[in-house]
Amino acid sequence: MHDAGSAGAVGELSGLRQEFYRCLTRRADALFELTDAVLCADGPVRSVAELSLAGEHRRGHGSGYAALARGRVDIDRLRTALAAVSLPRAADGRLVLAVDVTCWLRPEAHTCPQRILCHTYGRGKDQHIMVPGWPYSIVVALESGRHSWTAPLDAVRLAPGDDAASVTARQIRGVVDRLVTAGHWSPGDPEILLVADAGYDGPRLAHVLADLPVVVLVRMRPDRVLRRPAPPLRPGPSPGRPRRHGDEFAFGDPNTWGEPDITLETTTRLYGPALIQAWDRLHPKLTSRTAWTGHTGDLPILDGTVILLQVERLPSGAIPKPVWLWHSRTSLTQTEIDLAWQAFLRRFDIEHTFRMLKQTLGWTTPKLRSPEAADRWTWLLLAACTQLRLARDLTTDLRRPWEKPRPAQRLSPSRIRRGFRNLRPQLACPARVPKPSHPGPGRPAGLPNHRPAARHDVHTVTSANKQKPQRGKKTQSSNPRPRRTG
């Protein structure tokens, strides 16, 4: 164990474990030991029942599923506890948040309610498959450097009929409020940077979160078309209504770009020479449809900065494509542009967190029927990830003989997890000793089940347009038109 600052780190980790135990309001002992078993198990979690074989789990093999089905977790209090611990920051000292949706696929679980068709990728090239499951929107805090560490802060399951943009806006608002209450941000500090992928409507998020100290940075599709500011009015009488939008800026047409306001050239270790160009004061042309249907009055002009990132190569060997970013602030300096594209590259660390949850901690392993039980299991694993992050400087590297030695600052969450069992005796373990009991008789052999579980259909979004396409006409173009409206 490291000597410098170890006492304070152990105290913070023990305090989080005690507060986590207080958030478990029913079957707290079983849920707490189930989380410890996840942290101390050997290898990836393959089964909830097999977690009872760990020495930290002192209950029967059926207690795990029983605790997830009948236990209770105070999620609001747990959200506050995760936001109160020390959080990572970017190189310039600001908080950087990343949001994305990951799915718990349940294609054959016909007795599970509230399933939605989740967008996944098939084995073939550019194959998009819709699979029933439970989608979760997860928010994490990022830190500088190339690694797989993030700080999970919130998780919300998307229910049938939910608007992902509205849910994300409420989720980010709640996370920022808790961060301000916990003292992680105060007036005068750099604004919190929110990074998202192309599936999010960045200008709308910036408009909804305009009253918060949040800057939005999102990736845009390469077929988008934005508008420049409207030209100034000419002196004298002008016929008709003044223009609200200027000329087009089409991502796919370099002839419409013009000269960039800022141009940067740098050399990266993984991507080779990189060219960064930025154009100031560009906005999408909004229409009174979809998310803006209920907006009264004139639609807003959401100006921002467009950043184009082009690199020479990718580590995977694939052909690099240009990356278009939209920043919600205008008049950015060269330093801010340089930090923006690097912060977006850190967004991919959340994908490592999803892989850690699914492949190592066994997030999608339990065959749970109710979505409420899935929410409890999700929050148990988020608390486990937070404990692993706080234990980064407290555990030793128990590497395999075929693994290369790595410095303590470069250890992955999986290698930190190997030494958590040796650290656990020094931490607070408020779970009580289980009382001796005997399992119930269960249903007698040969007696059929007279109360079968109800079947639930998968929620699908139907279109209001019932007209069928006419025969002989092409319904989908192989070369889609640029998206000129937001």
PDB file of N, CA and C in Angstrom, residues 413-477:
ATOM      1  N   PRO A 413      -8.977  -0.672 -14.289  1.00  0.00           N
ATOM      2  CA  PRO A 413      -9.912  -1.063 -13.226  1.00  0.00           C
ATOM      3  C   PRO A 413      -9.902  -2.562 -12.951  1.00  0.00           C
ATOM      4  N   SER A 414      -9.696  -3.392 -13.959  1.00  0.00           N
ATOM      5  CA  SER A 414      -9.688  -4.840 -13.730  1.00  0.00           C
ATOM      6  C   SER A 414      -8.499  -5.251 -12.859  1.00  0.00           C
ATOM      7  N   ARG A 415      -7.349  -4.632 -13.038  1.00  0.00           N
ATOM      8  CA  ARG A 415      -6.183  -4.991 -12.228  1.00  0.00           C
ATOM      9  C   ARG A 415      -6.280  -4.404 -10.821  1.00  0.00           C
ATOM     10  N   ILE A 416      -6.938  -3.279 -10.657  1.00  0.00           N
ATOM     11  CA  ILE A 416      -7.188  -2.763  -9.316  1.00  0.00           C
ATOM     12  C   ILE A 416      -8.149  -3.683  -8.573  1.00  0.00           C
ATOM     13  N   ARG A 417      -9.097  -4.253  -9.298  1.00  0.00           N
ATOM     14  CA  ARG A 417     -10.090  -5.142  -8.673  1.00  0.00           C
ATOM     15  C   ARG A 417      -9.447  -6.397  -8.095  1.00  0.00           C
ATOM     16  N   ARG A 418      -8.335  -6.856  -8.659  1.00  0.00           N
ATOM     17  CA  ARG A 418      -7.690  -8.065  -8.147  1.00  0.00           C
ATOM     18  C   ARG A 418      -7.188  -7.880  -6.718  1.00  0.00           C
ATOM     19  N   GLY A 419      -6.753  -6.682  -6.381  1.00  0.00           N
ATOM     20  CA  GLY A 419      -6.228  -6.448  -5.048  1.00  0.00           C
ATOM     21  C   GLY A 419      -7.231  -5.899  -4.063  1.00  0.00           C
ATOM     22  N   PHE A 420      -8.498  -5.769  -4.474  1.00  0.00           N
ATOM     23  CA  PHE A 420      -9.490  -5.206  -3.555  1.00  0.00           C
ATOM     24  C   PHE A 420      -9.769  -6.152  -2.394  1.00  0.00           C
ATOM     25  N   ARG A 421      -9.634  -7.445  -2.611  1.00  0.00           N
ATOM     26  CA  ARG A 421      -9.879  -8.406  -1.520  1.00  0.00           C
ATOM     27  C   ARG A 421      -8.880  -8.202  -0.388  1.00  0.00           C
ATOM     28  N   ASN A 422      -7.634  -7.885  -0.701  1.00  0.00           N
ATOM     29  CA  ASN A 422      -6.639  -7.641   0.337  1.00  0.00           C
ATOM     30  C   ASN A 422      -6.856  -6.304   1.040  1.00  0.00           C
ATOM     31  N   LEU A 423      -7.513  -5.372   0.373  1.00  0.00           N
ATOM     32  CA  LEU A 423      -7.782  -4.068   0.963  1.00  0.00           C
ATOM     33  C   LEU A 423      -9.046  -4.072   1.818  1.00  0.00           C
ATOM     34  N   ARG A 424      -9.959  -4.959   1.562  1.00  0.00           N
ATOM     35  CA  ARG A 424     -11.260  -4.936   2.224  1.00  0.00           C
ATOM     36  C   ARG A 424     -11.176  -5.023   3.740  1.00  0.00           C
ATOM     37  N   PRO A 425     -10.296  -5.826   4.366  1.00  0.00           N
ATOM     38  CA  PRO A 425     -10.260  -5.860   5.841  1.00  0.00           C
ATOM     39  C   PRO A 425      -9.952  -4.518   6.481  1.00  0.00           C
ATOM     40  N   GLN A 426      -9.339  -3.580   5.756  1.00  0.00           N
ATOM     41  CA  GLN A 426      -9.026  -2.275   6.318  1.00  0.00           C
ATOM     42  C   GLN A 426     -10.157  -1.277   6.160  1.00  0.00           C
ATOM     43  N   LEU A 427     -11.224  -1.668   5.474  1.00  0.00           N
ATOM     44  CA  LEU A 427     -12.330  -0.770   5.190  1.00  0.00           C
ATOM     45  C   LEU A 427     -13.516  -1.087   6.092  1.00  0.00           C
ATOM     46  N   ALA A 428     -14.459  -0.164   6.117  1.00  0.00           N
ATOM     47  CA  ALA A 428     -15.675  -0.357   6.903  1.00  0.00           C
ATOM     48  C   ALA A 428     -16.558  -1.399   6.217  1.00  0.00           C
ATOM     49  N   CYS A 429     -17.022  -2.389   6.980  1.00  0.00           N
ATOM     50  CA  CYS A 429     -17.910  -3.441   6.487  1.00  0.00           C
ATOM     51  C   CYS A 429     -19.127  -3.507   7.415  1.00  0.00           C
ATOM     52  N   PRO A 430     -20.117  -2.638   7.208  1.00  0.00           N
ATOM     53  CA  PRO A 430     -21.242  -2.563   8.142  1.00  0.00           C
ATOM     54  C   PRO A 430     -22.258  -3.695   8.024  1.00  0.00           C
ATOM     55  N   ALA A 431     -22.128  -4.581   7.049  1.00  0.00           N
ATOM     56  CA  ALA A 431     -23.104  -5.669   6.896  1.00  0.00           C
ATOM     57  C   ALA A 431     -23.055  -6.606   8.100  1.00  0.00           C
ATOM     58  N   ARG A 432     -24.215  -7.008   8.579  1.00  0.00           N
ATOM     59  CA  ARG A 432     -24.313  -7.873   9.749  1.00  0.00           C
ATOM     60  C   ARG A 432     -24.201  -9.343   9.350  1.00  0.00           C
ATOM     61  N   VAL A 433     -23.877 -10.149  10.354  1.00  0.00           N
ATOM     62  CA  VAL A 433     -23.741 -11.587  10.135  1.00  0.00           C
ATOM     63  C   VAL A 433     -25.120 -12.161   9.842  1.00  0.00           C
ATOM     64  N   PRO A 434     -25.253 -13.018   8.841  1.00  0.00           N
ATOM     65  CA  PRO A 434     -26.580 -13.573   8.530  1.00  0.00           C
ATOM     66  C   PRO A 434     -27.063 -14.510   9.621  1.00  0.00           C
ATOM     67  N   LYS A 435     -28.373 -14.543   9.791  1.00  0.00           N
ATOM     68  CA  LYS A 435     -28.991 -15.447  10.745  1.00  0.00           C
ATOM     69  C   LYS A 435     -29.186 -16.819  10.096  1.00  0.00           C
ATOM     70  N   PRO A 436     -29.023 -17.883  10.863  1.00  0.00           N
ATOM     71  CA  PRO A 436     -29.224 -19.223  10.284  1.00  0.00           C
ATOM     72  C   PRO A 436     -30.681 -19.429   9.880  1.00  0.00           C
ATOM     73  N   SER A 437     -30.871 -19.979   8.730  1.00  0.00           N
ATOM     74  CA  SER A 437     -32.222 -20.226   8.210  1.00  0.00           C
ATOM     75  C   SER A 437     -32.182 -21.432   7.294  1.00  0.00           C
ATOM     76  N   HIS A 438     -33.357 -21.900   6.940  1.00  0.00           N
ATOM     77  CA  HIS A 438     -33.501 -23.050   6.042  1.00  0.00           C
ATOM     78  C   HIS A 438     -34.349 -22.631   4.854  1.00  0.00           C
ATOM     79  N   PRO A 439     -34.048 -23.118   3.683  1.00  0.00           N
ATOM     80  CA  PRO A 439     -34.847 -22.748   2.510  1.00  0.00           C
ATOM     81  C   PRO A 439     -36.257 -23.308   2.598  1.00  0.00           C
ATOM     82  N   GLY A 440     -37.190 -22.630   1.959  1.00  0.00           N
ATOM     83  CA  GLY A 440     -38.573 -23.076   1.940  1.00  0.00           C
ATOM     84  C   GLY A 440     -38.757 -24.328   1.103  1.00  0.00           C
ATOM     85  N   PRO A 441     -39.926 -24.960   1.234  1.00  0.00           N
ATOM     86  CA  PRO A 441     -40.137 -26.219   0.498  1.00  0.00           C
ATOM     87  C   PRO A 441     -40.279 -26.019  -1.003  1.00  0.00           C
ATOM     88  N   GLY A 442     -40.736 -24.829  -1.431  1.00  0.00           N
ATOM     89  CA  GLY A 442     -40.929 -24.614  -2.854  1.00  0.00           C
ATOM     90  C   GLY A 442     -42.164 -25.334  -3.379  1.00  0.00           C
ATOM     91  N   ARG A 443     -42.350 -25.303  -4.692  1.00  0.00           N
ATOM     92  CA  ARG A 443     -43.496 -25.968  -5.285  1.00  0.00           C
ATOM     93  C   ARG A 443     -43.224 -27.464  -5.348  1.00  0.00           C
ATOM     94  N   PRO A 444     -44.171 -28.280  -4.919  1.00  0.00           N
ATOM     95  CA  PRO A 444     -43.946 -29.734  -4.951  1.00  0.00           C
ATOM     96  C   PRO A 444     -43.651 -30.229  -6.361  1.00  0.00           C
ATOM     97  N   ALA A 445     -42.831 -31.239  -6.432  1.00  0.00           N
ATOM     98  CA  ALA A 445     -42.474 -31.810  -7.732  1.00  0.00           C
ATOM     99  C   ALA A 445     -43.700 -32.386  -8.416  1.00  0.00           C
ATOM    100  N   GLY A 446     -43.838 -32.123  -9.695  1.00  0.00           N
ATOM    101  CA  GLY A 446     -44.966 -32.621 -10.467  1.00  0.00           C
ATOM    102  C   GLY A 446     -46.168 -31.712 -10.463  1.00  0.00           C
ATOM    103  N   LEU A 447     -46.214 -30.705  -9.609  1.00  0.00           N
ATOM    104  CA  LEU A 447     -47.347 -29.786  -9.561  1.00  0.00           C
ATOM    105  C   LEU A 447     -47.107 -28.648 -10.539  1.00  0.00           C
ATOM    106  N   PRO A 448     -47.961 -28.456 -11.535  1.00  0.00           N
ATOM    107  CA  PRO A 448     -47.732 -27.390 -12.517  1.00  0.00           C
ATOM    108  C   PRO A 448     -47.950 -26.016 -11.898  1.00  0.00           C
ATOM    109  N   ASN A 449     -47.403 -25.029 -12.542  1.00  0.00           N
ATOM    110  CA  ASN A 449     -47.550 -23.639 -12.110  1.00  0.00           C
ATOM    111  C   ASN A 449     -48.885 -23.106 -12.609  1.00  0.00           C
ATOM    112  N   HIS A 450     -49.795 -22.786 -11.671  1.00  0.00           N
ATOM    113  CA  HIS A 450     -51.113 -22.283 -12.036  1.00  0.00           C
ATOM    114  C   HIS A 450     -51.140 -20.761 -12.146  1.00  0.00           C
ATOM    115  N   ARG A 451     -50.017 -20.079 -11.900  1.00  0.00           N
ATOM    116  CA  ARG A 451     -49.961 -18.628 -12.024  1.00  0.00           C
ATOM    117  C   ARG A 451     -48.794 -18.232 -12.928  1.00  0.00           C
ATOM    118  N   PRO A 452     -48.915 -18.505 -14.204  1.00  0.00           N
ATOM    119  CA  PRO A 452     -47.808 -18.169 -15.111  1.00  0.00           C
ATOM    120  C   PRO A 452     -47.617 -16.658 -15.198  1.00  0.00           C
ATOM    121  N   ALA A 453     -46.392 -16.243 -15.473  1.00  0.00           N
ATOM    122  CA  ALA A 453     -46.080 -14.822 -15.583  1.00  0.00           C
ATOM    123  C   ALA A 453     -46.712 -14.226 -16.839  1.00  0.00           C
ATOM    124  N   ALA A 454     -47.121 -12.985 -16.723  1.00  0.00           N
ATOM    125  CA  ALA A 454     -47.735 -12.293 -17.856  1.00  0.00           C
ATOM    126  C   ALA A 454     -46.698 -11.996 -18.926  1.00  0.00           C
ATOM    127  N   ARG A 455     -47.149 -12.002 -20.169  1.00  0.00           N
ATOM    128  CA  ARG A 455     -46.292 -11.669 -21.303  1.00  0.00           C
ATOM    129  C   ARG A 455     -46.484 -10.204 -21.668  1.00  0.00           C
ATOM    130  N   HIS A 456     -45.376  -9.558 -22.058  1.00  0.00           N
ATOM    131  CA  HIS A 456     -45.422  -8.136 -22.393  1.00  0.00           C
ATOM    132  C   HIS A 456     -44.841  -7.934 -23.783  1.00  0.00           C
ATOM    133  N   ASP A 457     -45.527  -7.108 -24.550  1.00  0.00           N
ATOM    134  CA  ASP A 457     -45.046  -6.778 -25.884  1.00  0.00           C
ATOM    135  C   ASP A 457     -43.931  -5.742 -25.798  1.00  0.00           C
ATOM    136  N   VAL A 458     -43.118  -5.725 -26.829  1.00  0.00           N
ATOM    137  CA  VAL A 458     -42.036  -4.749 -26.920  1.00  0.00           C
ATOM    138  C   VAL A 458     -42.610  -3.429 -27.408  1.00  0.00           C
ATOM    139  N   HIS A 459     -42.220  -2.342 -26.732  1.00  0.00           N
ATOM    140  CA  HIS A 459     -42.718  -1.026 -27.114  1.00  0.00           C
ATOM    141  C   HIS A 459     -42.072  -0.601 -28.426  1.00  0.00           C
ATOM    142  N   THR A 460     -42.890  -0.216 -29.372  1.00  0.00           N
ATOM    143  CA  THR A 460     -42.413   0.270 -30.671  1.00  0.00           C
ATOM    144  C   THR A 460     -43.061   1.613 -30.947  1.00  0.00           C
ATOM    145  N   VAL A 461     -42.330   2.486 -31.597  1.00  0.00           N
ATOM    146  CA  VAL A 461     -42.833   3.803 -31.968  1.00  0.00           C
ATOM    147  C   VAL A 461     -43.432   3.706 -33.357  1.00  0.00           C
ATOM    148  N   THR A 462     -44.712   3.991 -33.474  1.00  0.00           N
ATOM    149  CA  THR A 462     -45.409   3.918 -34.756  1.00  0.00           C
ATOM    150  C   THR A 462     -45.478   5.305 -35.373  1.00  0.00           C
ATOM    151  N   SER A 463     -45.464   5.343 -36.672  1.00  0.00           N
ATOM    152  CA  SER A 463     -45.524   6.605 -37.394  1.00  0.00           C
ATOM    153  C   SER A 463     -46.961   7.024 -37.608  1.00  0.00           C
ATOM    154  N   ALA A 464     -47.206   8.342 -37.598  1.00  0.00           N
ATOM    155  CA  ALA A 464     -48.554   8.857 -37.825  1.00  0.00           C
ATOM    156  C   ALA A 464     -48.950   8.792 -39.288  1.00  0.00           C
ATOM    157  N   ASN A 465     -47.989   8.638 -40.175  1.00  0.00           N
ATOM    158  CA  ASN A 465     -48.267   8.572 -41.604  1.00  0.00           C
ATOM    159  C   ASN A 465     -48.579   7.132 -41.988  1.00  0.00           C
ATOM    160  N   LYS A 466     -49.810   6.834 -42.285  1.00  0.00           N
ATOM    161  CA  LYS A 466     -50.243   5.477 -42.611  1.00  0.00           C
ATOM    162  C   LYS A 466     -50.196   5.173 -44.099  1.00  0.00           C
ATOM    163  N   GLN A 467     -49.814   6.143 -44.928  1.00  0.00           N
ATOM    164  CA  GLN A 467     -49.795   5.920 -46.365  1.00  0.00           C
ATOM    165  C   GLN A 467     -48.635   5.014 -46.738  1.00  0.00           C
ATOM    166  N   LYS A 468     -48.931   4.036 -47.572  1.00  0.00           N
ATOM    167  CA  LYS A 468     -47.900   3.127 -48.040  1.00  0.00           C
ATOM    168  C   LYS A 468     -47.215   3.705 -49.266  1.00  0.00           C
ATOM    169  N   PRO A 469     -45.928   3.479 -49.417  1.00  0.00           N
ATOM    170  CA  PRO A 469     -45.243   4.002 -50.619  1.00  0.00           C
ATOM    171  C   PRO A 469     -45.767   3.333 -51.875  1.00  0.00           C
ATOM    172  N   GLN A 470     -45.875   4.121 -52.942  1.00  0.00           N
ATOM    173  CA  GLN A 470     -46.375   3.601 -54.197  1.00  0.00           C
ATOM    174  C   GLN A 470     -45.333   2.695 -54.839  1.00  0.00           C
ATOM    175  N   ARG A 471     -45.841   1.693 -55.525  1.00  0.00           N
ATOM    176  CA  ARG A 471     -44.950   0.754 -56.193  1.00  0.00           C
ATOM    177  C   ARG A 471     -44.263   1.436 -57.372  1.00  0.00           C
ATOM    178  N   GLY A 472     -43.031   0.992 -57.577  1.00  0.00           N
ATOM    179  CA  GLY A 472     -42.267   1.535 -58.691  1.00  0.00           C
ATOM    180  C   GLY A 472     -41.472   2.763 -58.356  1.00  0.00           C
ATOM    181  N   LYS A 473     -41.720   3.369 -57.140  1.00  0.00           N
ATOM    182  CA  LYS A 473     -40.978   4.550 -56.752  1.00  0.00           C
ATOM    183  C   LYS A 473     -39.917   4.179 -55.734  1.00  0.00           C
ATOM    184  N   LYS A 474     -38.781   4.825 -55.824  1.00  0.00           N
ATOM    185  CA  LYS A 474     -37.673   4.548 -54.919  1.00  0.00           C
ATOM    186  C   LYS A 474     -37.952   5.201 -53.571  1.00  0.00           C
ATOM    187  N   THR A 475     -37.966   4.397 -52.500  1.00  0.00           N
ATOM    188  CA  THR A 475     -38.308   4.903 -51.177  1.00  0.00           C
ATOM    189  C   THR A 475     -37.090   5.351 -50.398  1.00  0.00           C
ATOM    190  N   GLN A 476     -35.905   4.900 -50.737  1.00  0.00           N
ATOM    191  CA  GLN A 476     -34.699   5.265 -50.005  1.00  0.00           C
ATOM    192  C   GLN A 476     -33.569   5.506 -50.989  1.00  0.00           C
ATOM    193  N   SER A 477     -32.937   6.631 -50.821  1.00  0.00           N
ATOM    194  CA  SER A 477     -31.868   6.998 -51.743  1.00  0.00           C
ATOM    195  C   SER A 477     -30.539   6.464 -51.233  1.00  0.00           C
TER     196      SER A 477
END
